[in-house]
mmCIF file of C-alpha atoms in Angstrom:
data_model
loop_
_atom_site.group_PDB
_atom_site.id
_atom_site.type_symbol
_atom_site.label_atom_id
_atom_site.label_comp_id
_atom_site.label_asym_id
_atom_site.label_seq_id
_atom_site.Cartn_x
_atom_site.Cartn_y
_atom_site.Cartn_z
ATOM 1 C CA MET A 1 93.967 88.479 112.627
ATOM 2 C CA ASN A 2 97.458 87.044 111.950
ATOM 3 C CA HIS A 3 98.245 85.968 108.380
ATOM 4 C CA PRO A 4 101.087 83.603 107.519
ATOM 5 C CA GLN A 5 102.981 86.084 105.304
ATOM 6 C CA GLU A 6 103.279 88.507 108.027
ATOM 7 C CA SER A 7 105.560 86.135 109.822
ATOM 8 C CA ILE A 8 107.902 85.503 106.826
ATOM 9 C CA LYS A 9 110.791 87.962 106.889
ATOM 10 C CA PRO A 10 113.608 88.414 104.340
ATOM 11 C CA TYR A 11 116.426 87.476 106.674
ATOM 12 C CA HIS A 12 115.948 86.177 110.178
ATOM 13 C CA ALA A 13 113.398 85.712 112.848
ATOM 14 C CA ASP A 14 114.703 88.572 115.001
ATOM 15 C CA GLY A 15 113.573 92.118 114.356
ATOM 16 C CA GLY A 16 110.590 93.655 112.732
ATOM 17 C CA LYS A 17 109.322 92.679 109.096
ATOM 18 C CA ALA A 18 109.170 96.142 107.965
ATOM 19 C CA THR A 19 112.691 97.055 108.910
ATOM 20 C CA GLN A 20 113.984 93.975 107.072
ATOM 21 C CA VAL A 21 111.729 94.612 103.960
ATOM 22 C CA GLU A 22 113.294 98.161 103.745
ATOM 23 C CA GLN A 23 116.779 96.720 103.871
ATOM 24 C CA MET A 24 115.939 94.155 101.243
ATOM 25 C CA PHE A 25 114.442 96.528 98.745
ATOM 26 C CA ASP A 26 117.290 99.064 99.367
ATOM 27 C CA ASN A 27 119.756 96.317 98.564
ATOM 28 C CA ILE A 28 117.888 95.145 95.254
ATOM 29 C CA ALA A 29 116.797 98.542 94.052
ATOM 30 C CA SER A 30 119.377 98.904 91.270
ATOM 31 C CA ASP A 31 118.558 95.547 89.863
ATOM 32 C CA TYR A 32 114.827 95.460 90.694
ATOM 33 C CA ASP A 33 113.270 96.790 87.439
ATOM 34 C CA ARG A 34 115.319 94.732 84.993
ATOM 35 C CA LEU A 35 114.859 91.454 86.945
ATOM 36 C CA ASN A 36 111.244 92.069 87.853
ATOM 37 C CA HIS A 37 110.420 92.488 84.104
ATOM 38 C CA THR A 38 112.479 89.500 83.173
ATOM 39 C CA LEU A 39 110.866 87.326 85.820
ATOM 40 C CA SER A 40 107.395 88.280 84.735
ATOM 41 C CA TRP A 41 108.242 88.163 80.930
ATOM 42 C CA GLY A 42 107.103 91.751 80.784
ATOM 43 C CA ILE A 43 103.288 90.733 81.457
ATOM 44 C CA ASP A 44 103.572 92.971 84.555
ATOM 45 C CA ARG A 45 102.957 96.058 82.365
ATOM 46 C CA TYR A 46 99.697 94.418 80.911
ATOM 47 C CA TRP A 47 98.573 93.861 84.686
ATOM 48 C CA ARG A 48 99.153 97.580 85.474
ATOM 49 C CA LYS A 49 97.261 98.744 82.523
ATOM 50 C CA LYS A 50 94.318 96.480 83.505
ATOM 51 C CA ALA A 51 94.220 98.009 86.906
ATOM 52 C CA ILE A 52 94.530 101.544 85.656
ATOM 53 C CA ARG A 53 91.645 101.255 83.234
ATOM 54 C CA LEU A 54 89.280 100.232 86.250
ATOM 55 C CA LEU A 55 89.939 103.798 87.389
ATOM 56 C CA LYS A 56 89.200 105.727 84.230
ATOM 57 C CA PRO A 57 85.444 106.132 84.862
ATOM 58 C CA SER A 58 85.962 107.768 88.104
ATOM 59 C CA ARG A 59 88.622 110.193 86.835
ATOM 60 C CA PRO A 60 90.636 110.454 90.105
ATOM 61 C CA GLN A 61 92.493 113.811 90.446
ATOM 62 C CA GLN A 62 94.302 113.106 93.789
ATOM 63 C CA MET A 63 95.995 109.500 93.865
ATOM 64 C CA LEU A 64 98.037 107.767 96.442
ATOM 65 C CA ASP A 65 100.276 104.733 95.284
ATOM 66 C CA VAL A 66 101.233 102.738 98.103
ATOM 67 C CA ALA A 67 104.380 100.615 98.053
ATOM 68 C CA THR A 68 105.240 102.574 94.969
ATOM 69 C CA GLY A 69 108.821 100.949 94.667
ATOM 70 C CA THR A 70 110.513 102.401 91.638
ATOM 71 C CA GLY A 71 107.225 104.201 90.490
ATOM 72 C CA ASP A 72 106.247 102.113 87.507
ATOM 73 C CA PHE A 73 102.446 102.090 88.546
ATOM 74 C CA ALA A 74 102.535 105.947 89.324
ATOM 75 C CA ILE A 75 104.194 106.697 86.045
ATOM 76 C CA GLN A 76 101.893 104.580 83.920
ATOM 77 C CA ALA A 77 98.717 105.792 85.858
ATOM 78 C CA CYS A 78 99.866 109.445 85.252
ATOM 79 C CA TYR A 79 100.114 108.897 81.516
ATOM 80 C CA GLU A 80 96.675 107.225 81.297
ATOM 81 C CA LEU A 81 94.533 108.843 83.813
ATOM 82 C CA LYS A 82 96.151 112.388 83.783
ATOM 83 C CA PRO A 83 95.321 113.163 87.447
ATOM 84 C CA ARG A 84 96.241 116.503 89.103
ATOM 85 C CA GLN A 85 98.713 114.716 91.498
ATOM 86 C CA ILE A 86 99.967 111.239 92.396
ATOM 87 C CA ILE A 87 101.835 110.783 95.602
ATOM 88 C CA GLY A 88 103.838 107.412 95.741
ATOM 89 C CA THR A 89 104.805 106.145 99.162
ATOM 90 C CA ASP A 90 107.282 103.481 100.274
ATOM 91 C CA ILE A 91 109.708 102.641 103.134
ATOM 92 C CA SER A 92 112.535 101.993 100.739
ATOM 93 C CA GLU A 93 114.566 105.210 99.885
ATOM 94 C CA GLY A 94 116.660 103.089 97.476
ATOM 95 C CA MET A 95 113.753 102.083 95.385
ATOM 96 C CA MET A 96 112.126 105.540 95.396
ATOM 97 C CA GLU A 97 115.499 107.127 94.414
ATOM 98 C CA VAL A 98 115.540 104.862 91.190
ATOM 99 C CA GLY A 99 111.782 105.930 90.801
ATOM 100 C CA ARG A 100 112.612 109.653 91.090
ATOM 101 C CA GLN A 101 115.125 109.571 88.228
ATOM 102 C CA LYS A 102 112.439 107.769 86.151
ATOM 103 C CA VAL A 103 109.955 110.335 87.125
ATOM 104 C CA GLN A 104 112.307 113.265 86.185
ATOM 105 C CA LYS A 105 113.316 111.525 82.935
ATOM 106 C CA ALA A 106 109.652 111.209 81.988
ATOM 107 C CA GLY A 107 108.963 114.913 82.670
ATOM 108 C CA LEU A 108 106.457 114.148 85.326
ATOM 109 C CA SER A 109 108.095 115.652 88.419
ATOM 110 C CA GLY A 110 105.286 118.347 88.472
ATOM 111 C CA GLN A 111 102.479 115.611 88.755
ATOM 112 C CA ILE A 112 104.291 112.763 90.719
ATOM 113 C CA THR A 113 105.816 112.932 94.197
ATOM 114 C CA LEU A 114 107.563 110.085 95.830
ATOM 115 C CA VAL A 115 107.815 110.370 99.645
ATOM 116 C CA ARG A 116 108.811 107.914 102.368
ATOM 117 C CA GLU A 117 105.890 106.671 104.326
ATOM 118 C CA ASP A 118 105.077 103.841 106.727
ATOM 119 C CA CYS A 119 101.879 102.344 105.296
ATOM 120 C CA MET A 120 100.858 101.247 108.911
ATOM 121 C CA ALA A 121 100.703 104.880 109.902
ATOM 122 C CA LEU A 122 100.203 107.244 106.927
ATOM 123 C CA SER A 123 100.607 111.064 107.731
ATOM 124 C CA PHE A 124 97.787 112.031 105.372
ATOM 125 C CA ALA A 125 94.499 113.367 106.616
ATOM 126 C CA LYS A 126 91.425 111.233 106.413
ATOM 127 C CA ASN A 127 89.310 111.594 103.130
ATOM 128 C CA SER A 128 92.468 112.978 101.183
ATOM 129 C CA PHE A 129 92.476 110.909 98.040
ATOM 130 C CA ASP A 130 90.092 109.968 95.088
ATOM 131 C CA ALA A 131 91.801 106.638 94.495
ATOM 132 C CA VAL A 132 94.486 104.518 96.416
ATOM 133 C CA THR A 133 96.568 101.802 94.512
ATOM 134 C CA VAL A 134 99.066 99.378 95.443
ATOM 135 C CA ALA A 135 100.844 97.104 92.936
ATOM 136 C CA PHE A 136 102.702 93.932 94.197
ATOM 137 C CA GLY A 137 103.379 95.374 97.485
ATOM 138 C CA ILE A 138 100.661 94.506 99.947
ATOM 139 C CA ARG A 139 101.945 91.042 100.758
ATOM 140 C CA ASN A 140 105.032 92.768 102.340
ATOM 141 C CA PHE A 141 102.834 94.568 104.802
ATOM 142 C CA GLU A 142 103.831 93.858 108.487
ATOM 143 C CA ASP A 143 100.061 93.924 109.412
ATOM 144 C CA LEU A 144 97.630 93.463 106.575
ATOM 145 C CA GLU A 145 94.375 94.597 108.175
ATOM 146 C CA LYS A 146 96.247 97.715 109.677
ATOM 147 C CA GLY A 147 97.561 98.629 106.251
ATOM 148 C CA LEU A 148 94.258 98.226 104.549
ATOM 149 C CA ALA A 149 92.583 100.339 107.331
ATOM 150 C CA GLU A 150 95.004 103.140 106.672
ATOM 151 C CA MET A 151 94.261 103.081 102.969
ATOM 152 C CA PHE A 152 90.577 103.063 103.811
ATOM 153 C CA ARG A 153 90.855 106.207 106.330
ATOM 154 C CA VAL A 154 92.695 108.391 103.708
ATOM 155 C CA LEU A 155 90.225 107.633 100.748
ATOM 156 C CA ARG A 156 87.390 109.884 100.213
ATOM 157 C CA PRO A 157 83.768 108.455 100.322
ATOM 158 C CA GLY A 158 83.105 106.880 97.055
ATOM 159 C CA GLY A 159 86.947 106.709 96.534
ATOM 160 C CA LYS A 160 88.426 103.645 94.776
ATOM 161 C CA LEU A 161 90.858 101.131 95.965
ATOM 162 C CA VAL A 162 92.599 99.099 93.306
ATOM 163 C CA MET A 163 95.234 96.511 94.137
ATOM 164 C CA LEU A 164 97.421 94.071 92.207
ATOM 165 C CA GLU A 165 99.033 91.053 93.695
ATOM 166 C CA LEU A 166 100.892 87.878 92.534
ATOM 167 C CA THR A 167 98.855 84.833 93.519
ATOM 168 C CA THR A 168 99.130 81.054 93.122
ATOM 169 C CA PRO A 169 97.121 79.625 90.255
ATOM 170 C CA GLU A 170 94.468 76.995 91.366
ATOM 171 C CA ARG A 171 94.100 74.865 88.138
ATOM 172 C CA PHE A 172 96.195 72.191 86.625
ATOM 173 C CA PRO A 173 98.611 72.574 84.947
ATOM 174 C CA MET A 174 99.456 76.208 85.719
ATOM 175 C CA LYS A 175 99.456 75.400 89.486
ATOM 176 C CA GLN A 176 102.115 72.896 89.055
ATOM 177 C CA LEU A 177 104.087 74.888 86.548
ATOM 178 C CA PHE A 178 103.944 78.035 88.651
ATOM 179 C CA GLY A 179 105.048 76.055 91.732
ATOM 180 C CA ILE A 180 108.258 74.924 89.807
ATOM 181 C CA TYR A 181 108.832 78.447 88.451
ATOM 182 C CA SER A 182 108.311 80.091 91.945
ATOM 183 C CA ARG A 183 110.418 77.642 94.011
ATOM 184 C CA ILE A 184 113.276 76.926 91.529
ATOM 185 C CA ILE A 185 113.574 79.402 88.800
ATOM 186 C CA ILE A 186 112.899 82.723 90.541
ATOM 187 C CA PRO A 187 115.293 82.137 93.348
ATOM 188 C CA LEU A 188 118.083 80.883 90.863
ATOM 189 C CA LEU A 189 117.738 83.879 88.617
ATOM 190 C CA GLY A 190 117.814 86.139 91.829
ATOM 191 C CA ARG A 191 120.862 84.628 93.015
ATOM 192 C CA ILE A 192 122.533 85.058 89.576
ATOM 193 C CA PHE A 193 121.455 88.570 88.792
ATOM 194 C CA SER A 194 120.729 90.155 92.240
ATOM 195 C CA LYS A 195 123.091 91.482 94.872
ATOM 196 C CA ASP A 196 120.670 90.011 97.571
ATOM 197 C CA ARG A 197 120.232 86.094 97.340
ATOM 198 C CA ARG A 198 117.687 85.946 100.042
ATOM 199 C CA ALA A 199 115.203 88.543 98.424
ATOM 200 C CA TYR A 200 114.175 86.232 95.641
ATOM 201 C CA THR A 201 113.573 83.312 97.959
ATOM 202 C CA TYR A 202 111.637 85.432 100.321
ATOM 203 C CA LEU A 203 109.314 87.009 97.647
ATOM 204 C CA PRO A 204 108.011 83.705 96.222
ATOM 205 C CA GLU A 205 107.317 82.434 99.730
ATOM 206 C CA THR A 206 105.142 85.311 100.437
ATOM 207 C CA ILE A 207 103.030 84.588 97.305
ATOM 208 C CA ARG A 208 102.375 80.977 98.274
ATOM 209 C CA VAL A 209 100.865 81.987 101.735
ATOM 210 C CA PHE A 210 99.222 85.319 101.061
ATOM 211 C CA PRO A 211 95.400 85.551 101.268
ATOM 212 C CA GLN A 212 93.905 85.587 97.813
ATOM 213 C CA GLY A 213 90.638 85.517 95.850
ATOM 214 C CA GLU A 214 87.522 85.206 98.121
ATOM 215 C CA VAL A 215 89.808 85.357 101.158
ATOM 216 C CA MET A 216 91.111 88.817 100.358
ATOM 217 C CA GLN A 217 87.683 89.857 99.305
ATOM 218 C CA LYS A 218 86.211 89.050 102.718
ATOM 219 C CA ILE A 219 89.147 90.904 104.469
ATOM 220 C CA LEU A 220 88.317 94.020 102.302
ATOM 221 C CA TRP A 221 84.542 93.819 103.425
ATOM 222 C CA GLN A 222 85.693 93.472 106.948
ATOM 223 C CA THR A 223 87.893 96.481 106.638
ATOM 224 C CA GLY A 224 84.817 98.488 105.775
ATOM 225 C CA PHE A 225 85.093 98.581 101.872
ATOM 226 C CA LYS A 226 82.083 97.976 99.725
ATOM 227 C CA GLU A 227 81.729 96.528 96.223
ATOM 228 C CA ALA A 228 84.877 94.564 96.866
ATOM 229 C CA ALA A 229 85.585 92.152 94.029
ATOM 230 C CA PHE A 230 88.538 90.466 92.167
ATOM 231 C CA ARG A 231 89.603 89.226 88.804
ATOM 232 C CA ARG A 232 92.174 86.679 88.248
ATOM 233 C CA LEU A 233 94.707 87.465 85.453
ATOM 234 C CA THR A 234 96.943 85.278 83.298
ATOM 235 C CA PHE A 235 95.595 82.074 84.553
ATOM 236 C CA GLY A 236 95.691 83.234 88.106
ATOM 237 C CA ILE A 237 99.321 84.341 88.273
ATOM 238 C CA CYS A 238 97.979 87.697 89.198
ATOM 239 C CA THR A 239 94.811 88.936 90.801
ATOM 240 C CA LEU A 240 93.258 92.307 90.486
ATOM 241 C CA TYR A 241 91.116 93.520 93.522
ATOM 242 C CA MET A 242 88.883 96.535 93.451
ATOM 243 C CA ALA A 243 86.738 98.262 96.175
ATOM 244 C CA THR A 244 85.056 101.285 97.134
ATOM 245 C CA LYS A 245 84.814 103.344 100.334
#
């Protein structure tokens, strides 16, 4: 099944989405953390904490953080869950290089490893991880179902999937306010503070068309996950998804 966000690419119609996404994140890696926290008013830290707390009862020891970017989720999860190992994967070496420096500075190099992986074809054996997480990266997947199927494959039976994704609020007035913010403010700040003007136009475009709520829940069921559920956070600006293999 094709989804609208899969056809939205950062730069131009020609070429694969994954290649362009990799280029885009390499371009904005040095500015990403500062601008990301600014654009979310720092609320993204609260969203990550909510997601991590869902995993506490299952005490995962072997974790995979897909689309790890600069490693914020992996670092926070390591502090709070204290797993034996977290492997963070991404296609952008630029983002992960920033992340590796943060991991080293935090003294977590023994627990967190960041490696380049294509989320459409992960190199890990099936049933390898107790938990798989992805925070604010799944809407960049070139093929949503294929990426979800890969995460399902590498999870152990009973393992947990936890996802965070930015979404469009459904109720007045947040829907209208978020529309203005995503269409005007985010691209404007991106042009001012980022080296890549197109990136912060592309990212809001993918939020608007990405499957959310009940639609994403149904996709998770169709992929094979059980107990798929979701929770809207901060008036629906972000949605937290959880499911079990």
